[in-house]
Tab-separated table of C-alpha atoms and ligand atoms in Angstrom:
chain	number	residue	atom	x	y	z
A	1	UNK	CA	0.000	0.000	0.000
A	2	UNK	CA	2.500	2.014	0.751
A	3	UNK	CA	4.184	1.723	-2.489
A	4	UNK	CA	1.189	2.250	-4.699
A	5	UNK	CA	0.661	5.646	-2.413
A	6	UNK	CA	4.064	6.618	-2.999
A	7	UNK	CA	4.155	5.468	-6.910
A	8	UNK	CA	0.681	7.869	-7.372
A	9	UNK	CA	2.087	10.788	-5.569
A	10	UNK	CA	5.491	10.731	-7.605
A	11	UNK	CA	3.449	10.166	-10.735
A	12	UNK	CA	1.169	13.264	-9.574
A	13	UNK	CA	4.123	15.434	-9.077
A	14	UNK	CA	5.972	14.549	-11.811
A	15	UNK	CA	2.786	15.609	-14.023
A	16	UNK	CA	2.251	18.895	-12.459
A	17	UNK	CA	6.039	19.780	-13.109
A	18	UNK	CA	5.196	19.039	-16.328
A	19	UNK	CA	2.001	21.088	-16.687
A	20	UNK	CA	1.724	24.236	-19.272
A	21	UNK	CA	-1.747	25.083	-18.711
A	22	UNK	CA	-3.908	26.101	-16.051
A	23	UNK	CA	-6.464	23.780	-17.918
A	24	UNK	CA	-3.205	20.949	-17.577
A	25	UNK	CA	-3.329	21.384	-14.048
A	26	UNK	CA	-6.947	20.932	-13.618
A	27	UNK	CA	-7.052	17.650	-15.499
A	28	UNK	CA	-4.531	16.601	-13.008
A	29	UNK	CA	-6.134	17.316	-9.814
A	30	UNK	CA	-9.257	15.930	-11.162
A	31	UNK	CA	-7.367	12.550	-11.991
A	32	UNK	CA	-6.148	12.187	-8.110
A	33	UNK	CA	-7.791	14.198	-5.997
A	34	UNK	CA	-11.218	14.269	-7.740
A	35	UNK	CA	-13.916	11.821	-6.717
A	36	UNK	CA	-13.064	8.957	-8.967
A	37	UNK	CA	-9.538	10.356	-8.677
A	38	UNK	CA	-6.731	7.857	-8.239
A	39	UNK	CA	-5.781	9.367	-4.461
A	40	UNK	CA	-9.482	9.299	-3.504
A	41	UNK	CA	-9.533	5.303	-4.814
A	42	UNK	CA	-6.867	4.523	-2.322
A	43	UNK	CA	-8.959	6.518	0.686
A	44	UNK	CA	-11.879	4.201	-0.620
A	45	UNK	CA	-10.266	0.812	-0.120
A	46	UNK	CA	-9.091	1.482	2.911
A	47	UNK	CA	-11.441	-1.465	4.293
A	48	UNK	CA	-9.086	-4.001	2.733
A	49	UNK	CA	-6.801	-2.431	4.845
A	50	UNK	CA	-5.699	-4.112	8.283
A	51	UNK	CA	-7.668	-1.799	11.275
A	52	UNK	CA	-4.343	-1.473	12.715
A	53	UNK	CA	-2.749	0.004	9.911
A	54	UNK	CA	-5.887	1.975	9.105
A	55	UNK	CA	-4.332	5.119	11.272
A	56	UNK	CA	-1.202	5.094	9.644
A	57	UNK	CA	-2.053	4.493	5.821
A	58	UNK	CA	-4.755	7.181	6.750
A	59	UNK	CA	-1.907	9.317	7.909
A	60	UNK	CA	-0.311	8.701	4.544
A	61	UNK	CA	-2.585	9.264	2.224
A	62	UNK	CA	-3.118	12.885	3.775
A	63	UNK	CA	0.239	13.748	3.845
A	64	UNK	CA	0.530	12.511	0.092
A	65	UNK	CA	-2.893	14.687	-0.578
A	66	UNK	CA	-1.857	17.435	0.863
A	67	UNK	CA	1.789	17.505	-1.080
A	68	UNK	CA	-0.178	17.376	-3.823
A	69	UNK	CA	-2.552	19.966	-3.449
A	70	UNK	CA	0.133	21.818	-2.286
A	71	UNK	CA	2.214	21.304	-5.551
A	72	UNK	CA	-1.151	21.977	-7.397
A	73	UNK	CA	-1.854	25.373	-5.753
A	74	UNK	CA	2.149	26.297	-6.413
A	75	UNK	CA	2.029	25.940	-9.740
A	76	UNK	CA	-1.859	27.151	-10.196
A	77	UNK	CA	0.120	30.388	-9.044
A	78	UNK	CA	3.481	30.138	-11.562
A	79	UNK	CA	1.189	29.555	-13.939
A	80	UNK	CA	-1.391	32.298	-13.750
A	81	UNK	CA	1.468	34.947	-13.127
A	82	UNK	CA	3.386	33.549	-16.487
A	83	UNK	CA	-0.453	34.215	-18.307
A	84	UNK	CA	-0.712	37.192	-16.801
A	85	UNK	CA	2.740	38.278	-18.232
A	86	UNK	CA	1.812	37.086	-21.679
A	87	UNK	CA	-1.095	38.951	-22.073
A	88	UNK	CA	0.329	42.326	-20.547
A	89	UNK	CA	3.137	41.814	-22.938
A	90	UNK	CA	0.776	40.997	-25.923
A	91	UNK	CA	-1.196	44.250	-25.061
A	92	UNK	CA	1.251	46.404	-25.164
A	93	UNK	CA	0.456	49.901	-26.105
A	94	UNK	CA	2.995	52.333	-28.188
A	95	UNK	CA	2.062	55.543	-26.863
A	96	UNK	CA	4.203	56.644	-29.629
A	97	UNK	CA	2.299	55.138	-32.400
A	98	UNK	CA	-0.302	58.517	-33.376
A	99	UNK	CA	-3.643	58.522	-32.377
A	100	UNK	CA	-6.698	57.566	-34.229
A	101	UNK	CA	-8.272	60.138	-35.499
A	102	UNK	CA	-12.571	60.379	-35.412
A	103	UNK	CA	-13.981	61.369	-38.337
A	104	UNK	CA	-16.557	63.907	-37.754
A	105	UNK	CA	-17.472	64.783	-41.558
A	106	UNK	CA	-16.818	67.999	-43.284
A	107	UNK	CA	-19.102	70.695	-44.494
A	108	UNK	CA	-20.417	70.079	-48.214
A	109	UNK	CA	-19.292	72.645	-50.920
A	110	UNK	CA	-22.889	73.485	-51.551
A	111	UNK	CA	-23.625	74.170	-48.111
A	112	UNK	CA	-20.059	76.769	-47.511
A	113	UNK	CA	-20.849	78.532	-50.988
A	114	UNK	CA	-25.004	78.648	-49.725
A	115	UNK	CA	-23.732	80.249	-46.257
A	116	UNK	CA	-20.959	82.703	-47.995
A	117	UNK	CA	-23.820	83.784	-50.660
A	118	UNK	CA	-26.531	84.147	-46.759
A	119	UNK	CA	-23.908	85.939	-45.429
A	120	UNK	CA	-23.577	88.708	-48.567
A	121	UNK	CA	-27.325	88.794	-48.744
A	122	UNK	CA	-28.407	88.901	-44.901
A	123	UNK	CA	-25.263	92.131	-44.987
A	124	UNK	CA	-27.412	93.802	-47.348
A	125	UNK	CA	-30.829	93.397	-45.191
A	126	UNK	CA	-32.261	90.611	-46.965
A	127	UNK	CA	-34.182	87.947	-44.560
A	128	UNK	CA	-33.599	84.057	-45.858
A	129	UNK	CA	-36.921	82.562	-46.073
A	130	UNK	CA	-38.305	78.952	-47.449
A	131	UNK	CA	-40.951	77.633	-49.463
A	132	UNK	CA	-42.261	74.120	-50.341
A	133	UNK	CA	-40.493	71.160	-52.556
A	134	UNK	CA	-43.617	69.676	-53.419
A	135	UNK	CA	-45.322	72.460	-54.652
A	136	UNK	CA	-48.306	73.475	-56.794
A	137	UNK	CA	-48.492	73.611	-60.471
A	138	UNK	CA	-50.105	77.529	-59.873
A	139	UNK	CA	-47.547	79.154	-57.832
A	140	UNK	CA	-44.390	76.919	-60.218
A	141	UNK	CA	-45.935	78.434	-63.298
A	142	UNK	CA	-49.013	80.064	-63.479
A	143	UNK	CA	-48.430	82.650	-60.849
A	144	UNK	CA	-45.444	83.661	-62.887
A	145	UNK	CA	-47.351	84.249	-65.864
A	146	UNK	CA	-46.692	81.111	-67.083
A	147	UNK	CA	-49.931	79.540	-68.214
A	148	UNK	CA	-50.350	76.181	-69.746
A	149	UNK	CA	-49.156	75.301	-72.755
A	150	UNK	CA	-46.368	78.252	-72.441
A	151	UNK	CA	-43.320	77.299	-74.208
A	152	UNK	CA	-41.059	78.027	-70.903
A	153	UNK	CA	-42.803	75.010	-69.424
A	154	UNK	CA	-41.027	72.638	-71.911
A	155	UNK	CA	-37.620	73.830	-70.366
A	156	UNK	CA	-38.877	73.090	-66.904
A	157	UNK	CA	-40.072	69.653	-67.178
A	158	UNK	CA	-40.153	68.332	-63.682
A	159	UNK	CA	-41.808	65.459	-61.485
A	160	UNK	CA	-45.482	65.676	-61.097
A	161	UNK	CA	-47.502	64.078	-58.449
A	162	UNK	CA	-50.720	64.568	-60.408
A	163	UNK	CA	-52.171	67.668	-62.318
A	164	UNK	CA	-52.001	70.245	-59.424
A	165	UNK	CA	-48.909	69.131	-57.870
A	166	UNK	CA	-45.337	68.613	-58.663
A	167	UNK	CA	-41.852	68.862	-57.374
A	168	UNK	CA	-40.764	73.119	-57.632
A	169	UNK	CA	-38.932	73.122	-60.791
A	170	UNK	CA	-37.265	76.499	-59.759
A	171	UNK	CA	-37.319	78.169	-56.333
A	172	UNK	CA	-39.579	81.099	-58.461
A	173	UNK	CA	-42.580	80.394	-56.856
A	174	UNK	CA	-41.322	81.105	-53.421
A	175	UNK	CA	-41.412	84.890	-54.830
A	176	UNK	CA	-45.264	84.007	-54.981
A	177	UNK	CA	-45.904	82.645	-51.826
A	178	UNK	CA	-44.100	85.851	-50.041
A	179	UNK	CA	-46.170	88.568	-51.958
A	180	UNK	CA	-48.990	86.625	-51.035
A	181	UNK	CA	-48.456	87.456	-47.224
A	182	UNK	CA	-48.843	90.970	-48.490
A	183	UNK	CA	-45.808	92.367	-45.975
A	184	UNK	CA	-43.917	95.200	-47.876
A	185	UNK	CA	-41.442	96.145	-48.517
A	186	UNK	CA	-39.799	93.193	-49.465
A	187	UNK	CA	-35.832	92.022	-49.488
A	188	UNK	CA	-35.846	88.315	-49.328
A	189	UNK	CA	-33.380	85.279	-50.112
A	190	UNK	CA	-34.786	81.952	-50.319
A	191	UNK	CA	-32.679	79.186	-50.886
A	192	UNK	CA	-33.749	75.209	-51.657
A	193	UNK	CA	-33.558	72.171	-53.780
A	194	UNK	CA	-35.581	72.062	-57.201
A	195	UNK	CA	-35.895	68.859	-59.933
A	196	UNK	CA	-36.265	68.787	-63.717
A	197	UNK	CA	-36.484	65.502	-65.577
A	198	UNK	CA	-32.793	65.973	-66.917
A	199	UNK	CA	-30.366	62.951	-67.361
A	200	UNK	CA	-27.453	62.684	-65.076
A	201	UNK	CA	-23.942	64.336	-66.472
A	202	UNK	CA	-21.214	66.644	-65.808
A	203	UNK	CA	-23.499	69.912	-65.714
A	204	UNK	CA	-27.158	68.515	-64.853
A	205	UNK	CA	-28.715	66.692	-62.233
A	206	UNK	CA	-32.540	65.898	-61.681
A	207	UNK	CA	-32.031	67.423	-58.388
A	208	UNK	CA	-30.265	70.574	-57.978
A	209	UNK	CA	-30.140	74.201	-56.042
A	210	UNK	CA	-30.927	77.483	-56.830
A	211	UNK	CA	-30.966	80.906	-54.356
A	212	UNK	CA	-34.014	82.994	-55.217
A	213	UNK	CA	-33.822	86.702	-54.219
A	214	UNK	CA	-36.919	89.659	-54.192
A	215	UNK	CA	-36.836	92.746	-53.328
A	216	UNK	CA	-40.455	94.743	-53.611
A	217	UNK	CA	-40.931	98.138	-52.765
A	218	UNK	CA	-41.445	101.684	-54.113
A	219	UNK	CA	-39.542	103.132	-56.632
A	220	UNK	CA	-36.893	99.898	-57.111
A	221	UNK	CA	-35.391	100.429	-60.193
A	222	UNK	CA	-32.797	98.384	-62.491
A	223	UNK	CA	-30.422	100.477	-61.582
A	224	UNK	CA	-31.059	98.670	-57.735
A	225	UNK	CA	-30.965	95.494	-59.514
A	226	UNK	CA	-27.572	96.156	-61.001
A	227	UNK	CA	-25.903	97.827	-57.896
A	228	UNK	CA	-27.192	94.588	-55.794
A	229	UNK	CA	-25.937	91.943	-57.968
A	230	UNK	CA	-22.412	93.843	-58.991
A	231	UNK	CA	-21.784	94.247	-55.246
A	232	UNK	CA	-22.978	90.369	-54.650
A	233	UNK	CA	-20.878	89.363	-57.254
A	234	UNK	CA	-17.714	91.674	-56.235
A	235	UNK	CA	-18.168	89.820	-52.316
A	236	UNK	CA	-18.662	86.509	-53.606
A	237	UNK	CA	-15.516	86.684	-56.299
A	238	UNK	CA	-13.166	89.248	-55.302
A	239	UNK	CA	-13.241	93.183	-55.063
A	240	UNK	CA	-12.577	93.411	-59.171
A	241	UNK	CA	-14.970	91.699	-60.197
A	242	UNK	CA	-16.824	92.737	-63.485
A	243	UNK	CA	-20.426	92.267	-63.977
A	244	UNK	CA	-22.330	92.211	-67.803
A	245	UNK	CA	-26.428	92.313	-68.133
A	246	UNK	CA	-26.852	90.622	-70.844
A	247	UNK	CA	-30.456	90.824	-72.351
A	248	UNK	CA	-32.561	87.378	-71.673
A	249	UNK	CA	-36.244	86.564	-71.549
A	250	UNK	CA	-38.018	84.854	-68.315
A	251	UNK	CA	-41.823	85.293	-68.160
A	252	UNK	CA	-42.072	86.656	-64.428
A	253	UNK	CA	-39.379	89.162	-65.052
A	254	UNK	CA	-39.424	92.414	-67.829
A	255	UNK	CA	-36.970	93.297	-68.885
A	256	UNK	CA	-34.744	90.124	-67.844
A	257	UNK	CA	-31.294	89.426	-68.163
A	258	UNK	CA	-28.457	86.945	-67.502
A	259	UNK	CA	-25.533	88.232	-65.059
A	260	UNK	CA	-21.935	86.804	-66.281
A	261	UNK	CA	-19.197	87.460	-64.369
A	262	UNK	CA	-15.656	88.426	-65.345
A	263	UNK	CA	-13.503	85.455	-64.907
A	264	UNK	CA	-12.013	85.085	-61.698
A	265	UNK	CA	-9.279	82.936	-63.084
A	266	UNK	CA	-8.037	84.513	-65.516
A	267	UNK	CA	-9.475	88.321	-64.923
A	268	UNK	CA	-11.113	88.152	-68.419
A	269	UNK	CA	-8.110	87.222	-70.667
A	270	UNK	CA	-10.104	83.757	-71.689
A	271	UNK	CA	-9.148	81.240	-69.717
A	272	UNK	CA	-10.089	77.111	-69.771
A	273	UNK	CA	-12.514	77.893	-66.991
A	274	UNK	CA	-14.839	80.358	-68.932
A	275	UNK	CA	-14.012	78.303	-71.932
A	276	UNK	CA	-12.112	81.375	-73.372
A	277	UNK	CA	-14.528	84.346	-73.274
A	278	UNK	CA	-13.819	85.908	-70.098
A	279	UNK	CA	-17.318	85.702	-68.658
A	280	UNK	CA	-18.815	83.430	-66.903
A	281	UNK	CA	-22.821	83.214	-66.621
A	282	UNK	CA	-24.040	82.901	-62.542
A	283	UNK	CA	-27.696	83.948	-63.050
A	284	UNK	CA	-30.885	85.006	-64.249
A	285	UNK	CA	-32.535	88.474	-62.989
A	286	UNK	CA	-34.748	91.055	-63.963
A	287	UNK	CA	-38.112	93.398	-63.152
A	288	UNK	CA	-40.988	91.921	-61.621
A	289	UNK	CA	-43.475	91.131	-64.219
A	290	UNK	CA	-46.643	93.391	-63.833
A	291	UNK	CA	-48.849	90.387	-63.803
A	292	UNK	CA	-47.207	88.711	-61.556
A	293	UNK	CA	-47.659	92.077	-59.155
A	294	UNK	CA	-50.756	91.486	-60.026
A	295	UNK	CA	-51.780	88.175	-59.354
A	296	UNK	CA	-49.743	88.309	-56.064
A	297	UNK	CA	-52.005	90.982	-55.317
A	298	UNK	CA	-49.613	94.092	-55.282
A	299	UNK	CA	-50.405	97.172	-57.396
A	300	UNK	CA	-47.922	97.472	-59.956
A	301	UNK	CA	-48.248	101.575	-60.248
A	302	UNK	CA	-47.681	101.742	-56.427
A	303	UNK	CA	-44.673	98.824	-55.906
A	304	UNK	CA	-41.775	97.398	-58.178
A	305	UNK	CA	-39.001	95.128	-57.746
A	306	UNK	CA	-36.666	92.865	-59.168
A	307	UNK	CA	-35.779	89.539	-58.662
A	308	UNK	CA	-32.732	86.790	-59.121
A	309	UNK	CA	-31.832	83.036	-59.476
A	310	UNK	CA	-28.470	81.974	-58.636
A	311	UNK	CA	-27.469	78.541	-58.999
A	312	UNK	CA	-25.973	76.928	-56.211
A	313	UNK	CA	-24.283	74.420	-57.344
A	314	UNK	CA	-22.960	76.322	-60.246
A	315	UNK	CA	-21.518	79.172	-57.778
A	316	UNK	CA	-20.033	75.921	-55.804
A	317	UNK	CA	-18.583	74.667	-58.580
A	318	UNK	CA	-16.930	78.149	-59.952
A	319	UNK	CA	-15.588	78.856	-56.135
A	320	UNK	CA	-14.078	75.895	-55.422
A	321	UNK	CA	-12.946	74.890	-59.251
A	322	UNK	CA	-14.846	71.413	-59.568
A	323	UNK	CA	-15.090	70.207	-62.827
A	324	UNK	CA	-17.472	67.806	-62.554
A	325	UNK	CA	-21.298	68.178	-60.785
A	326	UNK	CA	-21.848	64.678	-60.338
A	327	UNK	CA	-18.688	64.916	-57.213
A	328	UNK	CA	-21.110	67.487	-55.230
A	329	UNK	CA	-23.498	64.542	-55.080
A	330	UNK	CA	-21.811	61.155	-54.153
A	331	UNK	CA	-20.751	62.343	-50.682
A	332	UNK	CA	-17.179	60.958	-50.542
A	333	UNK	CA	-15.522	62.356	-47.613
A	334	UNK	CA	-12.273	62.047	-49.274
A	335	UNK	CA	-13.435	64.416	-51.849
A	336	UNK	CA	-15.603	66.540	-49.503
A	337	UNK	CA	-12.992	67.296	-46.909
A	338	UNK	CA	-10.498	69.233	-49.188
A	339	UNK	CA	-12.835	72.543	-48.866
G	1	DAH	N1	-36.210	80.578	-62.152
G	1	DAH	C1	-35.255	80.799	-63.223
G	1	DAH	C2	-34.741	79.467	-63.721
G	1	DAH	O1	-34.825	78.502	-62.999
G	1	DAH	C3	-34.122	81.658	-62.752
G	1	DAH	C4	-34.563	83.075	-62.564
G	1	DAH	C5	-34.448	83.988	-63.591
G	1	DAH	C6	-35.085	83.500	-61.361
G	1	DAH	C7	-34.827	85.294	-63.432
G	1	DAH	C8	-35.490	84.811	-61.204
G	1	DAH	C9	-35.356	85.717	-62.259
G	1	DAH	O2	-36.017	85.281	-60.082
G	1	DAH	O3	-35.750	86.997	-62.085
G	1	DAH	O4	-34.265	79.397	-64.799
């Protein structure tokens, strides 16, 4: 007996010295001092024992039990320490390496150009106001003395949600719905997104921006008109700007014109960026139509006024030299982030 308790605790020792794992070392106390365990076995047949011996072997097989557990709980300790080192030393943190950075997004083009052209206006006195996307067919055309079947509807083919309704094809009719409210005078911004059924390219978009701008009030003259817009444009551009009225037609406005710009680039020389003519078109302007007084319910012997419509994204595009529309719209922050 005494023999097989000696051979089982050398064999027990010898395998915890030889353990690597914390799991290791549980198999082994499990094996002899679990309850089918090889140490408990000999505790078990202690009846074939002689009862005179009984105190003795007893004595033993504690002593043996409790150099094992002892051995066990020593190297339960090395053990957990040597883990404990590995994974400190596998988590080791350069507090050199450079920090990661969070990426909080970056303004879009449209949006700095739409607050640089707020800030010129609001200077000025004008109030930024905003009108409906979905809007109705009366106040996109009509109200602009554009009736049906007028051949400026054919170059403002939009969306329509049924005969009345459609999405604004121009922010235009937010000139209406402010008249309506029959507050004057009148100096008013009102910027927002507008839709014509155009294919996707380099210069169009189904879904674009435009800046509308009204002034109403006694006495306004062209001569207003032209100050306003040659001072926006000087702000927006750079103190030498030039600007030319050239003679246009838009139903809601008489006379109308398109404003061109001399090129910033090239300061009217002719340049790749104004495709060589030294101008560059930003927008369409001109007197309030009479009728459209009218129909907005303002007497057109008492008030006048004059109205604008920039393009956003073309004033975007101009500032910041992108070539290419369809970049303002597919939001890559690699792209976005260099303005
Ligand atoms: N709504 C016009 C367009 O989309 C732009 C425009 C031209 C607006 C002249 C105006 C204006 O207010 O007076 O083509």
């Amino acid at each position: 007996m005494k023999e097989k308790l000696e051979n089982i605790k050398q064999a027990a020792l010898e395998k915890i010295a030889g353990a690597g794992t914390l799991e290791a070392l549980d198999e082994i106390r499990v094996a002899y001092l679990g309850k089918k365990g090889e140490l408990t076995s000999v505790l078990k047949s202690m009846k074939e024992v002689a009862p005179e011996d009984r105190p003795r072997v007893g004595q033993m097989v504690n002593e043996a039990r409790a150099l094992i557990e002892g051995k066990l709980e020593e190297t339960r300790a090395s053990l957990a320490k040597k883990a404990r080192e590995e994974k400190l030393k596998a988590e080791v943190i350069d507090v050199t390496l450079p920090a990661k950075k969070n990426q909080v997004g970056h303004k879009h083009p449209n949006t700095i150009a739409l607050e640089e052209v707020e800030r010129i206006f609001v200077g000025m006195g004008y109030e930024v106001v905003e009108g409906p996307e979905v809007e109705y067919d009366y106040y996109n055309f009509e109200a602009l003395n554009i009736p049906k079947g007028h051949p400026a509807r054919d170059e403002q083919d939009t969306f329509y949600i049924n005969d009345r309704i459609l999405l604004r094809s121009q922010t235009s009719p937010v000139q209406v719905r402010i008249m309506e409210q029959g507050r004057l005078p009148i100096r008013a911004i009102a910027p927002g997104r507008v839709f014509r059924s155009d294919e996707v390219d380099a210069t169009h978009s189904p879904s674009f921006h435009q800046i509308e701008g009204l002034v109403i009030d006694k006495n306004i003259t062209f001569a207003d008109l032209k100050g306003t817009l040659a001072e926006f444009a000087r702000e927006l551009f750079g103190e030498d700007t030039k600007v030319k009225f050239r003679p246009h037609h838009f139903p809601f406005t008489e006379p109308s014109a398109e404003v061109d710009v001399s090129c910033f680039k090239c300061h009217g020389k002719g340049c790749r960026f104004c495709k060589g003519s030294g101008w560059i078109e930003i927008l369409g302007c001109g007197m309030v139509h009479p009728n459209v007084l009218r129909m907005s319910g303002i007497d057109p012997e008492e008030y006048s006024g004059f109205a604008f419509g920039i393009g956003l994204e073309r004033i975007a595009l101009l500032k910041y030299e992108i070539d290419d529309m369809r970049l303002l719209y597919e939001n890559d922050i690699r792209f976005l982030k260099q303005f």
